[in-house]
């Protein structure tokens, strides 16, 4: 039976590159995916693009591609990534420039477009947000981005047109894998059963090392060897949709039924109805079986017809978050931290600062005195953290000052103040009909 | 006995909703876990964190339960005031629950 080997080359925007290079060199891969776009990343990228129309893609794109392009050309591995973020067109152009610089020829780079609907956002003012249930027009902050979660069809089409590198903006993470599978196996776009299996393959690979023992270790309960050198996953997908997850021998980490089960349920709500733009996938009857060490077979995913709606993330300028921290040590550290927190709260009331929400935390083990942890008893080391939300930046700065003023006005021995005031871009989501969205593809060639 | 002795767990986040998987090490323990770790108990356990409904999904073929905790992430990763904005550490807290063997 035909099978395709796909590597998980990144599980988040800043992930390590060495394990990706390793599986490209030794993993006998047909494809490698780099999943680099979290929910809010694209809104921040959109801000960069506003400041500079040539920017707004993943900041590690150049670093990664310089390392990846020579190997994928030599080994005939195709690259699928959402590193285009808010600007796949510029990202593809940059990849072309890198290829020219490296003397690489016969490379076709596709930029999948159509997710950015910011210019049409006013058409959706009456749509209700999933988060708050109110109309989009009732969002208070300035809207700065609107991106649809596209499915796999653009990626599939780019591959059909001979692309070696496919760069997208916002697509669902599993689509990075579903696209090449649709293309390779020529599955029908309405074969929902097989799309459910492909979605699970994508879901298992999209978070990189999370399925190979990264994010798994719990010393004494779930020991993982050589976690510092954890290998990235390789998914072997068969034409019937069966999946084997494995990793390279000699790398750290492990692939077991346990690591795979944790990833199957990661960020899943109803396992029988995982909705994507490609399919409503059903993972509720999935079975996993270790067939060899570090080799797990996954079967039994299915799917039903998709909803016909695209989830759309809308980024808007929401508020400011201020965080102020200070440390107290020795006997009575917790009491001092509690007193300091109360002082800040009273000062906020007294000065009339407008703080919409306030959170006071007591953190710590041994940051101050370098005591061996087994010798610790009680609270010898407490870091007070006061976090607040403000509409006006000035209120945030003043609240930060109230934490800093504890230096001379607060309890004894307070040290190490740090203040941060950050503007927060938040996300609201709406569902828009699939027929409103047109996918387009730009190509660059060298 | 703590739940940690028989099961492992991972948290995921989507917006203001947290999901926490609970997976037995040994399939023989699945019924014990299913009987005792109800949605109601989990809602009580996370009462200071999960402000909304708690839903439980059963996955006998994986020996797993999946809990979905609504309104549990202080507004979600984009606007939470929590140190752990994703709620990644919630899985460790769930494993602290007591279990009658």
Short mmCIF file of C-alpha atoms in Angstrom, two decimals:
data_model
loop_
_atom_site.label_atom_id
_atom_site.label_comp_id
_atom_site.label_asym_id
_atom_site.label_seq_id
_atom_site.Cartn_x
_atom_site.Cartn_y
_atom_site.Cartn_z
CA UNK A 1 0.00 0.00 0.00
CA UNK A 2 1.29 3.47 -0.86
CA UNK A 3 2.51 5.48 2.08
CA UNK A 4 3.75 9.03 2.58
CA UNK A 5 6.27 10.11 5.20
CA UNK A 6 5.70 13.55 6.67
CA UNK A 7 7.90 15.18 9.28
CA UNK A 8 6.73 17.58 11.96
CA UNK A 9 9.41 20.27 11.68
CA UNK A 10 8.03 22.84 14.13
CA UNK A 11 5.32 22.84 16.75
CA UNK A 12 5.28 26.59 17.32
CA UNK A 13 6.70 29.76 15.84
CA UNK A 14 10.00 29.73 17.71
CA UNK A 15 10.70 26.00 17.75
CA UNK A 16 14.16 24.42 17.46
CA UNK A 17 15.64 23.86 14.00
CA UNK A 18 18.20 21.06 14.64
CA UNK A 19 15.63 18.25 15.14
CA UNK A 20 13.89 19.36 11.92
CA UNK A 21 17.19 19.21 10.01
CA UNK A 22 17.86 15.79 11.53
CA UNK A 23 14.61 14.24 10.27
CA UNK A 24 15.11 15.85 6.86
CA UNK A 25 18.57 14.33 6.57
CA UNK A 26 17.85 10.87 7.93
CA UNK A 27 14.08 10.44 8.03
CA UNK A 28 13.42 9.47 4.40
CA UNK A 29 10.74 12.17 4.27
CA UNK A 30 8.47 13.12 1.40
CA UNK A 31 7.21 16.26 3.16
CA UNK A 32 8.00 18.37 6.17
CA UNK A 33 5.56 20.75 7.80
CA UNK A 34 6.43 23.77 9.93
CA UNK A 35 3.47 24.86 12.05
CA UNK A 36 4.29 28.33 13.30
CA UNK A 37 1.09 30.30 13.78
CA UNK A 38 -0.75 30.56 17.08
CA UNK A 39 -4.18 32.14 17.51
CA UNK A 40 -2.98 35.64 18.13
CA UNK A 41 0.33 35.56 16.24
CA UNK A 42 -1.26 36.63 12.99
CA UNK A 43 -2.79 39.75 14.54
CA UNK A 44 0.65 40.81 15.75
CA UNK A 45 2.10 40.01 12.32
CA UNK A 46 -0.60 42.16 10.78
CA UNK A 47 0.64 45.08 12.90
CA UNK A 48 4.18 44.53 11.59
CA UNK A 49 2.83 44.52 8.04
CA UNK A 50 1.04 47.81 8.66
CA UNK A 51 4.34 49.32 9.77
CA UNK A 52 6.25 47.78 6.82
CA UNK A 53 4.33 46.27 3.86
CA UNK A 54 7.17 43.81 3.17
CA UNK A 55 7.04 42.34 6.69
CA UNK A 56 4.48 40.42 8.72
CA UNK A 57 5.74 36.86 8.20
CA UNK A 58 7.46 34.57 10.71
CA UNK A 59 10.64 36.16 11.99
CA UNK A 60 12.58 32.91 11.74
CA UNK A 61 11.60 32.31 8.10
CA UNK A 62 14.97 33.36 6.70
CA UNK A 63 16.95 31.52 9.38
CA UNK A 64 14.95 28.34 8.81
CA UNK A 65 14.86 28.46 5.03
CA UNK A 66 18.61 29.01 4.70
CA UNK A 67 19.12 25.74 6.51
CA UNK A 68 16.19 23.85 5.01
CA UNK A 69 16.31 24.73 1.29
CA UNK A 70 19.60 22.96 0.45
CA UNK A 71 18.45 19.72 2.10
CA UNK A 72 14.96 19.70 0.67
CA UNK A 73 16.40 20.26 -2.81
CA UNK A 74 18.90 17.45 -2.38
CA UNK A 75 16.47 15.00 -0.77
CA UNK A 76 13.38 16.02 -2.77
CA UNK A 77 11.39 16.91 0.32
CA UNK A 78 8.53 19.34 -0.09
CA UNK A 79 7.94 21.97 2.59
CA UNK A 80 4.51 23.07 3.80
CA UNK A 81 4.35 25.90 6.31
CA UNK A 82 2.12 28.65 7.65
CA UNK A 83 5.16 30.86 8.27
CA UNK A 84 3.63 33.36 5.82
CA UNK A 85 1.46 34.63 8.69
CA UNK A 86 0.06 38.02 7.61
CA UNK A 87 2.19 38.21 4.47
CA UNK A 88 2.66 34.95 2.50
CA UNK A 89 3.45 36.92 -0.69
CA UNK A 90 6.50 38.62 0.82
CA UNK A 91 7.48 35.39 2.53
CA UNK A 92 7.51 33.53 -0.81
CA UNK A 93 9.54 36.32 -2.37
CA UNK A 94 12.07 36.09 0.45
CA UNK A 95 12.36 32.33 -0.04
CA UNK A 96 13.02 32.96 -3.73
CA UNK A 97 15.78 35.44 -2.81
CA UNK A 98 17.34 32.92 -0.44
CA UNK A 99 17.25 30.24 -3.14
CA UNK A 100 18.98 32.58 -5.61
CA UNK A 101 21.58 33.47 -2.99
CA UNK A 102 22.24 29.77 -2.31
CA UNK A 103 22.41 28.92 -6.01
CA UNK A 104 19.34 26.70 -5.88
CA UNK A 105 17.39 26.32 -9.12
CA UNK A 106 14.19 24.57 -10.25
CA UNK A 107 12.28 25.60 -7.18
CA UNK A 108 8.62 26.59 -7.27
CA UNK A 109 7.31 28.48 -4.26
CA UNK A 110 3.59 28.92 -3.71
CA UNK A 111 1.91 31.50 -1.49
CA UNK A 112 -1.62 30.47 -0.55
CA UNK A 113 -3.84 33.53 -0.14
CA UNK A 114 -7.45 34.25 0.66
CA UNK A 115 -7.46 34.03 4.45
CA UNK A 116 -7.05 37.78 4.93
CA UNK A 117 -10.52 39.36 4.83
CA UNK A 118 -9.64 42.52 6.73
CA UNK A 119 -10.72 44.77 3.85
CA UNK A 120 -14.20 43.18 3.90
CA UNK A 121 -14.64 43.17 7.66
CA UNK A 122 -17.48 45.72 7.59
CA UNK A 123 -19.63 43.14 5.77
CA UNK A 124 -19.64 41.11 8.97
CA UNK A 125 -20.60 43.77 11.51
CA UNK A 126 -23.87 42.00 12.31
CA UNK A 127 -22.26 38.62 12.89
CA UNK A 128 -22.15 37.44 16.50
CA UNK A 129 -18.80 36.64 18.12
CA UNK A 130 -18.30 33.14 19.49
CA UNK A 131 -16.59 34.45 22.61
CA UNK A 132 -19.08 37.06 23.78
CA UNK A 133 -22.22 36.42 21.74
CA UNK A 134 -22.58 40.09 20.89
CA UNK A 135 -22.34 41.67 17.47
CA UNK A 136 -18.92 42.23 15.95
CA UNK A 137 -19.73 45.95 15.64
CA UNK A 138 -20.01 46.11 19.43
CA UNK A 139 -16.33 45.30 19.93
CA UNK A 140 -14.88 48.37 21.61
CA UNK A 141 -11.26 48.29 20.47
CA UNK A 142 -9.96 49.07 17.00
CA UNK A 143 -9.99 46.01 14.72
CA UNK A 144 -6.56 45.41 13.20
CA UNK A 145 -6.85 42.01 11.52
CA UNK A 146 -9.33 39.44 10.24
CA UNK A 147 -8.12 36.06 9.07
CA UNK A 148 -10.12 33.02 8.03
CA UNK A 149 -8.92 29.55 8.96
CA UNK A 150 -8.60 28.07 5.46
CA UNK A 151 -8.66 24.32 4.84
CA UNK A 152 -6.39 22.08 2.82
CA UNK A 153 -7.60 22.79 -0.70
CA UNK A 154 -5.21 25.68 -1.43
CA UNK A 155 -2.25 23.57 -0.38
CA UNK A 156 -3.49 20.63 -2.44
CA UNK A 157 -3.90 22.88 -5.49
CA UNK A 158 -0.43 24.41 -5.07
CA UNK A 159 1.08 20.91 -5.02
CA UNK A 160 -0.95 19.91 -8.09
CA UNK A 161 0.62 22.90 -9.83
CA UNK A 162 4.08 21.65 -8.99
CA UNK A 163 4.98 23.70 -5.91
CA UNK A 164 7.99 22.52 -3.91
CA UNK A 165 7.49 24.99 -1.07
CA UNK A 166 4.00 25.98 0.03
CA UNK A 167 3.67 29.01 2.29
CA UNK A 168 0.32 29.89 3.79
CA UNK A 169 -1.12 32.44 6.14
CA UNK A 170 -3.94 31.28 8.41
CA UNK A 171 -4.96 27.69 7.69
CA UNK A 172 -6.01 25.11 10.25
CA UNK A 173 -2.98 23.30 11.57
CA UNK A 174 -4.04 19.79 10.41
CA UNK A 175 -4.56 21.17 6.88
CA UNK A 176 -0.77 21.45 6.53
CA UNK A 177 -0.80 17.63 6.46
CA UNK A 178 -4.20 17.05 4.84
CA UNK A 179 -3.11 19.08 1.77
CA UNK A 180 -0.23 16.81 0.75
CA UNK A 181 -2.23 13.67 1.58
CA UNK A 182 -5.12 14.79 -0.64
CA UNK A 183 -2.65 15.47 -3.43
CA UNK A 184 -0.63 12.26 -3.07
CA UNK A 185 -3.49 9.82 -2.60
CA UNK A 186 -5.95 11.66 -4.84
CA UNK A 187 -8.62 11.31 -2.20
CA UNK A 188 -11.94 12.97 -2.97
CA UNK A 189 -12.53 16.27 -1.20
CA UNK A 190 -15.89 14.96 0.04
CA UNK A 191 -14.61 11.60 1.30
CA UNK A 192 -15.19 12.68 4.88
CA UNK A 193 -14.23 9.38 6.42
CA UNK A 194 -10.72 9.55 4.97
CA UNK A 195 -10.49 13.29 5.72
CA UNK A 196 -11.20 12.49 9.36
CA UNK A 197 -8.18 10.16 9.37
CA UNK A 198 -6.05 12.76 7.59
CA UNK A 199 -7.09 15.35 10.17
CA UNK A 200 -5.88 13.08 12.96
CA UNK A 201 -2.54 12.63 11.15
CA UNK A 202 -2.21 16.40 10.95
CA UNK A 203 -3.29 16.86 14.54
CA UNK A 204 -0.63 14.38 15.70
CA UNK A 205 2.18 16.05 13.72
CA UNK A 206 1.36 19.74 14.07
CA UNK A 207 2.74 20.17 17.58
CA UNK A 208 6.18 18.79 16.84
CA UNK A 209 7.82 17.10 19.82
CA UNK A 210 4.64 16.99 21.86
CA UNK A 211 3.97 13.55 20.35
CA UNK A 212 7.56 12.30 20.73
CA UNK A 213 7.90 12.82 24.47
CA UNK A 214 8.28 16.58 24.60
CA UNK A 215 5.83 18.08 27.06
CA UNK A 216 5.35 14.60 28.54
CA UNK A 217 8.07 14.04 31.14
CA UNK A 218 7.02 13.83 34.78
CA UNK A 219 10.04 12.47 36.65
CA UNK A 220 9.31 9.22 38.46
CA UNK A 221 5.98 8.78 36.69
CA UNK A 222 6.62 9.47 33.02
CA UNK A 223 10.37 9.39 32.46
CA UNK A 224 11.59 10.43 29.04
CA UNK A 225 15.19 9.77 27.91
CA UNK A 226 17.40 12.62 26.65
CA UNK A 227 14.66 15.19 26.59
CA UNK A 228 17.22 17.91 25.84
CA UNK A 229 17.70 16.29 22.44
CA UNK A 230 14.09 15.27 21.80
CA UNK A 231 13.55 14.08 18.24
CA UNK A 232 10.76 15.51 16.09
CA UNK A 233 8.00 13.21 14.83
CA UNK A 234 7.73 11.37 11.57
CA UNK A 235 4.26 10.34 10.48
CA UNK A 236 3.85 7.51 8.04
CA UNK A 237 0.40 7.78 6.50
CA UNK A 238 -1.05 4.95 4.42
CA UNK A 239 -3.50 5.22 1.58
CA UNK A 240 -6.26 3.77 3.80
CA UNK A 241 -5.64 6.50 6.39
CA UNK A 242 -3.79 4.38 8.96
CA UNK A 243 -1.06 6.36 10.69
CA UNK A 244 2.24 5.34 12.24
CA UNK A 245 4.01 7.89 14.42
CA UNK A 246 7.71 7.32 14.95
CA UNK A 247 10.99 9.17 15.42
CA UNK A 248 14.64 8.73 14.48
CA UNK A 249 16.73 6.22 16.40
CA UNK A 250 19.43 7.96 18.41
CA UNK A 251 17.37 11.05 19.19
CA UNK A 252 15.90 11.74 22.61
CA UNK A 253 12.28 11.43 23.61
CA UNK A 254 9.97 8.50 23.00
CA UNK A 255 6.86 7.58 21.09
CA UNK A 256 4.47 5.46 23.14
CA UNK A 257 0.72 4.93 23.35
CA UNK A 258 0.84 7.47 26.22
CA UNK A 259 2.52 10.26 24.26
CA UNK A 260 0.18 9.65 21.32
CA UNK A 261 -2.98 9.60 23.46
CA UNK A 262 -2.07 12.92 25.09
CA UNK A 263 -1.62 14.48 21.67
CA UNK A 264 -4.86 12.98 20.28
CA UNK A 265 -6.84 14.81 22.97
CA UNK A 266 -4.74 17.98 22.95
CA UNK A 267 -6.95 21.03 22.40
CA UNK A 268 -9.90 18.81 21.45
CA UNK A 269 -13.33 19.47 22.90
CA UNK A 270 -15.91 16.89 21.77
CA UNK A 271 -13.72 14.05 20.42
CA UNK A 272 -16.59 12.86 18.23
CA UNK A 273 -16.94 16.24 16.54
CA UNK A 274 -13.68 18.05 15.89
CA UNK A 275 -14.70 20.74 13.43
CA UNK A 276 -12.32 22.00 10.77
CA UNK A 277 -12.92 23.65 7.39
CA UNK A 278 -12.15 20.28 5.76
CA UNK A 279 -14.32 17.89 7.80
CA UNK A 280 -16.07 17.31 11.10
CA UNK A 281 -13.64 14.69 12.36
CA UNK A 282 -14.51 11.95 14.84
CA UNK A 283 -11.68 10.70 17.07
CA UNK A 284 -13.97 9.00 19.60
CA UNK A 285 -13.31 5.45 18.36
CA UNK A 286 -9.57 5.79 17.78
CA UNK A 287 -7.23 3.00 18.91
CA UNK A 288 -3.50 3.15 19.41
CA UNK A 289 -1.07 0.24 19.42
CA UNK A 290 2.67 0.12 19.96
CA UNK A 291 3.95 -2.09 17.15
CA UNK A 292 7.68 -1.59 17.86
CA UNK A 293 9.59 0.58 20.29
CA UNK A 294 8.99 4.24 19.31
CA UNK A 295 6.47 3.19 16.70
CA UNK A 296 2.75 3.58 17.36
CA UNK A 297 -0.06 2.66 14.96
CA UNK A 298 -3.20 4.79 15.13
CA UNK A 299 -6.45 3.64 13.53
CA UNK A 300 -10.17 4.30 13.73
CA UNK A 301 -10.66 8.01 13.08
CA UNK A 302 -13.65 8.86 10.91
CA UNK A 303 -15.44 11.99 9.77
CA UNK A 304 -18.66 13.60 8.66
CA UNK A 305 -19.58 16.42 6.31
CA UNK A 306 -18.03 19.77 7.17
CA UNK A 307 -20.09 22.63 8.52
CA UNK A 308 -19.77 24.94 5.51
CA UNK A 309 -18.50 27.76 7.71
CA UNK A 310 -15.03 29.14 8.24
CA UNK A 311 -13.94 30.27 11.66
CA UNK A 312 -12.44 33.71 11.41
CA UNK A 313 -10.12 35.31 13.96
CA UNK A 314 -10.49 39.02 14.41
CA UNK A 315 -7.67 40.85 16.17
CA UNK A 316 -8.51 44.07 18.00
CA UNK A 317 -6.76 46.49 20.30
CA UNK A 318 -8.31 45.56 23.61
CA UNK A 319 -6.57 46.98 26.66
CA UNK A 320 -3.27 47.27 28.52
CA UNK A 321 -1.99 44.69 30.96
CA UNK A 322 0.39 45.85 33.67
CA UNK A 323 2.46 43.44 35.72
CA UNK A 324 4.48 44.51 38.74
CA UNK A 325 6.65 42.13 40.76
CA UNK A 326 8.73 42.35 43.95
CA UNK A 327 10.41 39.68 46.12
CA UNK A 328 10.43 39.08 49.87
CA UNK A 329 12.59 36.52 51.70
CA UNK A 330 13.18 34.79 55.02
CA UNK A 331 10.74 34.15 57.82
CA UNK A 332 7.55 36.10 57.30
CA UNK A 333 8.15 36.41 53.57
CA UNK A 334 4.58 35.46 52.74
CA UNK A 335 3.16 37.85 55.34
CA UNK A 336 5.27 40.67 53.90
CA UNK A 337 4.15 39.83 50.36
CA UNK A 338 0.49 39.75 51.44
CA UNK A 339 0.89 43.12 53.17
CA UNK A 340 2.58 44.57 50.08
CA UNK A 341 -0.26 43.31 47.88
CA UNK A 342 -2.83 44.91 50.19
CA UNK A 343 -0.92 48.19 50.05
CA UNK A 344 -1.01 48.19 46.25
CA UNK A 345 -4.75 47.47 46.26
CA UNK A 346 -5.43 50.28 48.72
CA UNK A 347 -3.25 52.69 46.73
CA UNK A 348 -5.22 51.85 43.59
CA UNK A 349 -8.45 52.75 45.41
CA UNK A 350 -6.96 55.86 47.05
CA UNK A 351 -5.52 57.31 43.86
CA UNK A 352 -8.64 56.41 41.85
CA UNK A 353 -6.81 54.43 39.20
CA UNK A 354 -9.15 52.78 36.73
CA UNK A 355 -8.25 49.09 36.91
CA UNK A 356 -10.87 46.81 35.34
CA UNK A 357 -9.49 43.59 36.77
CA UNK A 358 -6.75 42.86 39.30
CA UNK A 359 -4.89 39.67 40.19
CA UNK A 360 -2.46 39.19 43.08
CA UNK A 361 -0.13 36.15 43.07
CA UNK A 362 2.45 34.85 45.54
CA UNK A 363 5.21 32.94 43.74
CA UNK A 364 8.43 31.28 44.77
CA UNK A 365 10.81 28.60 45.94
CA UNK A 366 14.47 29.58 46.06
CA UNK A 367 15.26 32.53 43.84
CA UNK A 368 16.78 34.65 46.61
CA UNK A 369 19.04 32.58 48.84
CA UNK A 370 20.01 29.56 46.70
CA UNK A 371 18.92 27.08 49.35
CA UNK A 372 18.85 23.45 48.30
CA UNK A 373 15.23 22.72 47.58
CA UNK A 374 14.95 19.68 49.93
CA UNK A 375 15.95 21.95 52.85
CA UNK A 376 13.13 24.36 52.22
CA UNK A 377 10.31 24.67 54.68
CA UNK A 378 7.56 27.21 54.71
CA UNK A 379 7.72 30.30 52.56
CA UNK A 380 11.33 31.47 52.47
CA UNK A 381 11.10 33.15 49.14
CA UNK A 382 7.96 34.82 47.87
CA UNK A 383 7.59 36.96 44.79
CA UNK A 384 4.56 39.16 44.78
CA UNK A 385 3.02 39.65 41.37
CA UNK A 386 0.26 42.19 40.87
CA UNK A 387 -1.36 42.15 37.44
CA UNK A 388 -4.00 44.58 36.27
CA UNK A 389 -5.99 45.44 33.18
CA UNK A 390 -6.44 49.05 32.14
CA UNK A 391 -8.00 50.92 29.25
CA UNK A 392 -5.49 53.75 29.40
CA UNK A 393 -1.77 53.15 29.27
CA UNK A 394 -1.20 55.92 31.82
CA UNK A 395 -3.25 54.04 34.43
CA UNK A 396 -1.10 50.97 33.81
CA UNK A 397 2.10 52.94 34.24
CA UNK A 398 0.81 54.47 37.48
CA UNK A 399 -0.19 51.09 38.82
CA UNK A 400 3.32 49.84 38.04
CA UNK A 401 4.70 52.82 39.93
CA UNK A 402 2.66 51.79 42.97
CA UNK A 403 4.48 48.44 43.00
CA UNK A 404 7.84 50.15 42.55
CA UNK A 405 7.07 52.57 45.40
CA UNK A 406 7.03 49.57 47.75
CA UNK A 407 10.84 49.91 47.66
CA UNK A 408 10.74 52.82 50.11
CA UNK A 409 7.16 52.70 51.38
CA UNK A 410 6.41 49.02 51.77
CA UNK A 411 7.31 46.13 54.05
CA UNK A 412 10.93 45.30 54.96
CA UNK A 413 13.36 43.79 52.51
CA UNK A 414 11.46 44.09 49.28
CA UNK A 415 13.77 43.65 46.29
CA UNK A 416 13.97 43.10 42.57
CA UNK A 417 11.07 45.14 41.24
CA UNK A 418 10.11 44.59 37.63
CA UNK A 419 7.31 46.36 35.83
CA UNK A 420 5.79 45.64 32.42
CA UNK A 421 3.00 47.52 30.70
CA UNK A 422 1.89 45.93 27.43
CA UNK A 423 -0.79 46.74 24.91
CA UNK A 424 -2.99 43.70 24.41
CA UNK A 425 -4.35 42.60 21.07
CA UNK A 426 -7.25 40.24 21.70
CA UNK A 427 -9.08 37.85 19.43
CA UNK A 428 -12.79 37.50 18.75
CA UNK A 429 -14.11 34.86 16.37
CA UNK A 430 -17.01 34.72 13.94
CA UNK A 431 -18.22 32.00 11.58
CA UNK A 432 -18.60 33.07 7.96
CA UNK A 433 -20.08 31.09 5.07
CA UNK A 434 -17.51 29.15 3.05
CA UNK A 435 -18.82 30.52 -0.26
CA UNK A 436 -17.65 34.02 0.73
CA UNK A 437 -14.03 32.92 0.65
CA UNK A 438 -11.91 32.55 -2.49
CA UNK A 439 -8.50 30.95 -2.21
CA UNK A 440 -5.81 32.29 -4.55
CA UNK A 441 -2.26 31.15 -5.10
CA UNK A 442 0.78 33.21 -6.10
CA UNK A 443 3.87 31.50 -7.46
CA UNK A 444 7.54 32.42 -7.47
CA UNK A 445 10.05 30.37 -9.43
CA UNK A 446 13.80 30.13 -9.71
CA UNK B 1 -4.36 7.51 46.66
CA UNK B 2 -3.94 10.43 44.34
CA UNK B 3 -5.24 10.34 40.80
CA UNK B 4 -1.64 10.88 39.71
CA UNK B 5 -0.85 7.27 40.72
CA UNK B 6 -3.05 5.80 37.98
CA UNK B 7 -3.39 8.47 35.30
CA UNK B 8 -1.58 11.15 33.34
CA UNK B 9 -2.96 14.32 31.88
CA UNK B 10 -2.41 17.23 29.49
CA UNK B 11 -4.16 20.57 29.15
CA UNK B 12 -5.06 22.34 25.94
CA UNK B 13 -6.56 25.78 25.40
CA UNK B 14 -8.88 27.32 22.86
CA UNK B 15 -9.95 30.84 23.63
CA UNK B 16 -11.40 30.95 27.12
CA UNK B 17 -12.03 27.17 27.17
CA UNK B 18 -9.62 24.68 28.69
CA UNK B 19 -9.62 20.97 28.00
CA UNK B 20 -7.89 18.52 30.29
CA UNK B 21 -7.33 14.93 29.22
CA UNK B 22 -7.06 12.19 31.80
CA UNK B 23 -5.50 8.93 30.62
CA UNK B 24 -5.00 5.77 32.68
CA UNK B 25 -1.60 4.07 32.59
CA UNK B 26 -3.28 0.68 32.87
CA UNK B 27 -6.53 0.09 30.96
CA UNK B 28 -7.84 -1.94 33.94
CA UNK B 29 -8.14 1.31 35.91
CA UNK B 30 -10.41 3.03 33.39
CA UNK B 31 -13.72 2.06 35.06
CA UNK B 32 -12.42 3.13 38.48
CA UNK B 33 -11.45 6.51 37.07
CA UNK B 34 -14.70 6.86 35.12
CA UNK B 35 -16.79 6.07 38.21
CA UNK B 36 -15.05 8.53 40.50
CA UNK B 37 -13.88 11.46 38.39
CA UNK B 38 -17.20 12.92 37.38
CA UNK B 39 -17.80 16.26 35.69
CA UNK B 40 -19.37 17.52 38.92
CA UNK B 41 -16.30 16.61 40.99
CA UNK B 42 -14.01 18.27 38.49
CA UNK B 43 -16.16 21.40 38.50
CA UNK B 44 -15.90 21.53 42.30
CA UNK B 45 -12.14 20.89 42.18
CA UNK B 46 -11.63 23.82 39.81
CA UNK B 47 -14.31 26.04 41.38
CA UNK B 48 -11.96 29.00 41.73
CA UNK B 49 -10.78 28.69 38.15
CA UNK B 50 -13.53 27.22 35.94
CA UNK B 51 -16.37 29.72 36.11
CA UNK B 52 -18.54 27.96 33.56
CA UNK B 53 -19.87 24.52 32.71
CA UNK B 54 -17.68 21.41 32.88
CA UNK B 55 -18.39 18.70 30.31
CA UNK B 56 -16.91 15.19 30.36
CA UNK B 57 -16.30 13.05 27.28
CA UNK B 58 -15.52 9.32 27.59
CA UNK B 59 -13.00 7.52 25.38
CA UNK B 60 -12.96 3.88 26.49
CA UNK B 61 -10.83 2.79 23.52
CA UNK B 62 -8.05 5.09 24.76
CA UNK B 63 -8.72 4.58 28.48
CA UNK B 64 -9.25 8.30 28.66
CA UNK B 65 -11.64 11.02 29.76
CA UNK B 66 -11.63 14.51 28.31
CA UNK B 67 -12.88 17.38 30.44
CA UNK B 68 -13.90 20.64 28.82
CA UNK B 69 -13.93 23.57 31.24
CA UNK B 70 -15.69 26.66 29.93
CA UNK B 71 -14.86 30.19 31.05
CA UNK B 72 -11.77 28.79 32.72
CA UNK B 73 -8.85 30.83 31.40
CA UNK B 74 -9.47 34.35 32.65
CA UNK B 75 -10.55 35.49 29.18
CA UNK B 76 -8.12 33.29 27.27
CA UNK B 77 -4.46 33.49 26.35
CA UNK B 78 -4.84 36.87 24.69
CA UNK B 79 -6.18 38.72 27.73
CA UNK B 80 -5.71 36.62 30.85
CA UNK B 81 -3.96 38.18 33.85
CA UNK B 82 -2.69 34.76 34.94
CA UNK B 83 0.97 33.91 35.01
CA UNK B 84 0.02 30.71 33.17
CA UNK B 85 -2.19 32.26 30.53
CA UNK B 86 -2.72 29.01 28.64
CA UNK B 87 -3.70 27.15 31.81
CA UNK B 88 -1.08 24.53 30.94
CA UNK B 89 -0.53 23.71 34.62
CA UNK B 90 -4.18 22.81 35.27
CA UNK B 91 -3.49 19.18 34.36
CA UNK B 92 -1.08 18.89 37.30
CA UNK B 93 -3.74 20.21 39.65
CA UNK B 94 -6.33 17.70 38.40
CA UNK B 95 -3.93 14.84 39.16
CA UNK B 96 -3.87 15.94 42.81
CA UNK B 97 -7.46 14.73 43.28
CA UNK B 98 -7.94 11.88 45.72
CA UNK B 99 -9.17 8.51 44.56
CA UNK B 100 -10.69 5.66 46.56
CA UNK B 101 -9.22 2.34 45.42
#
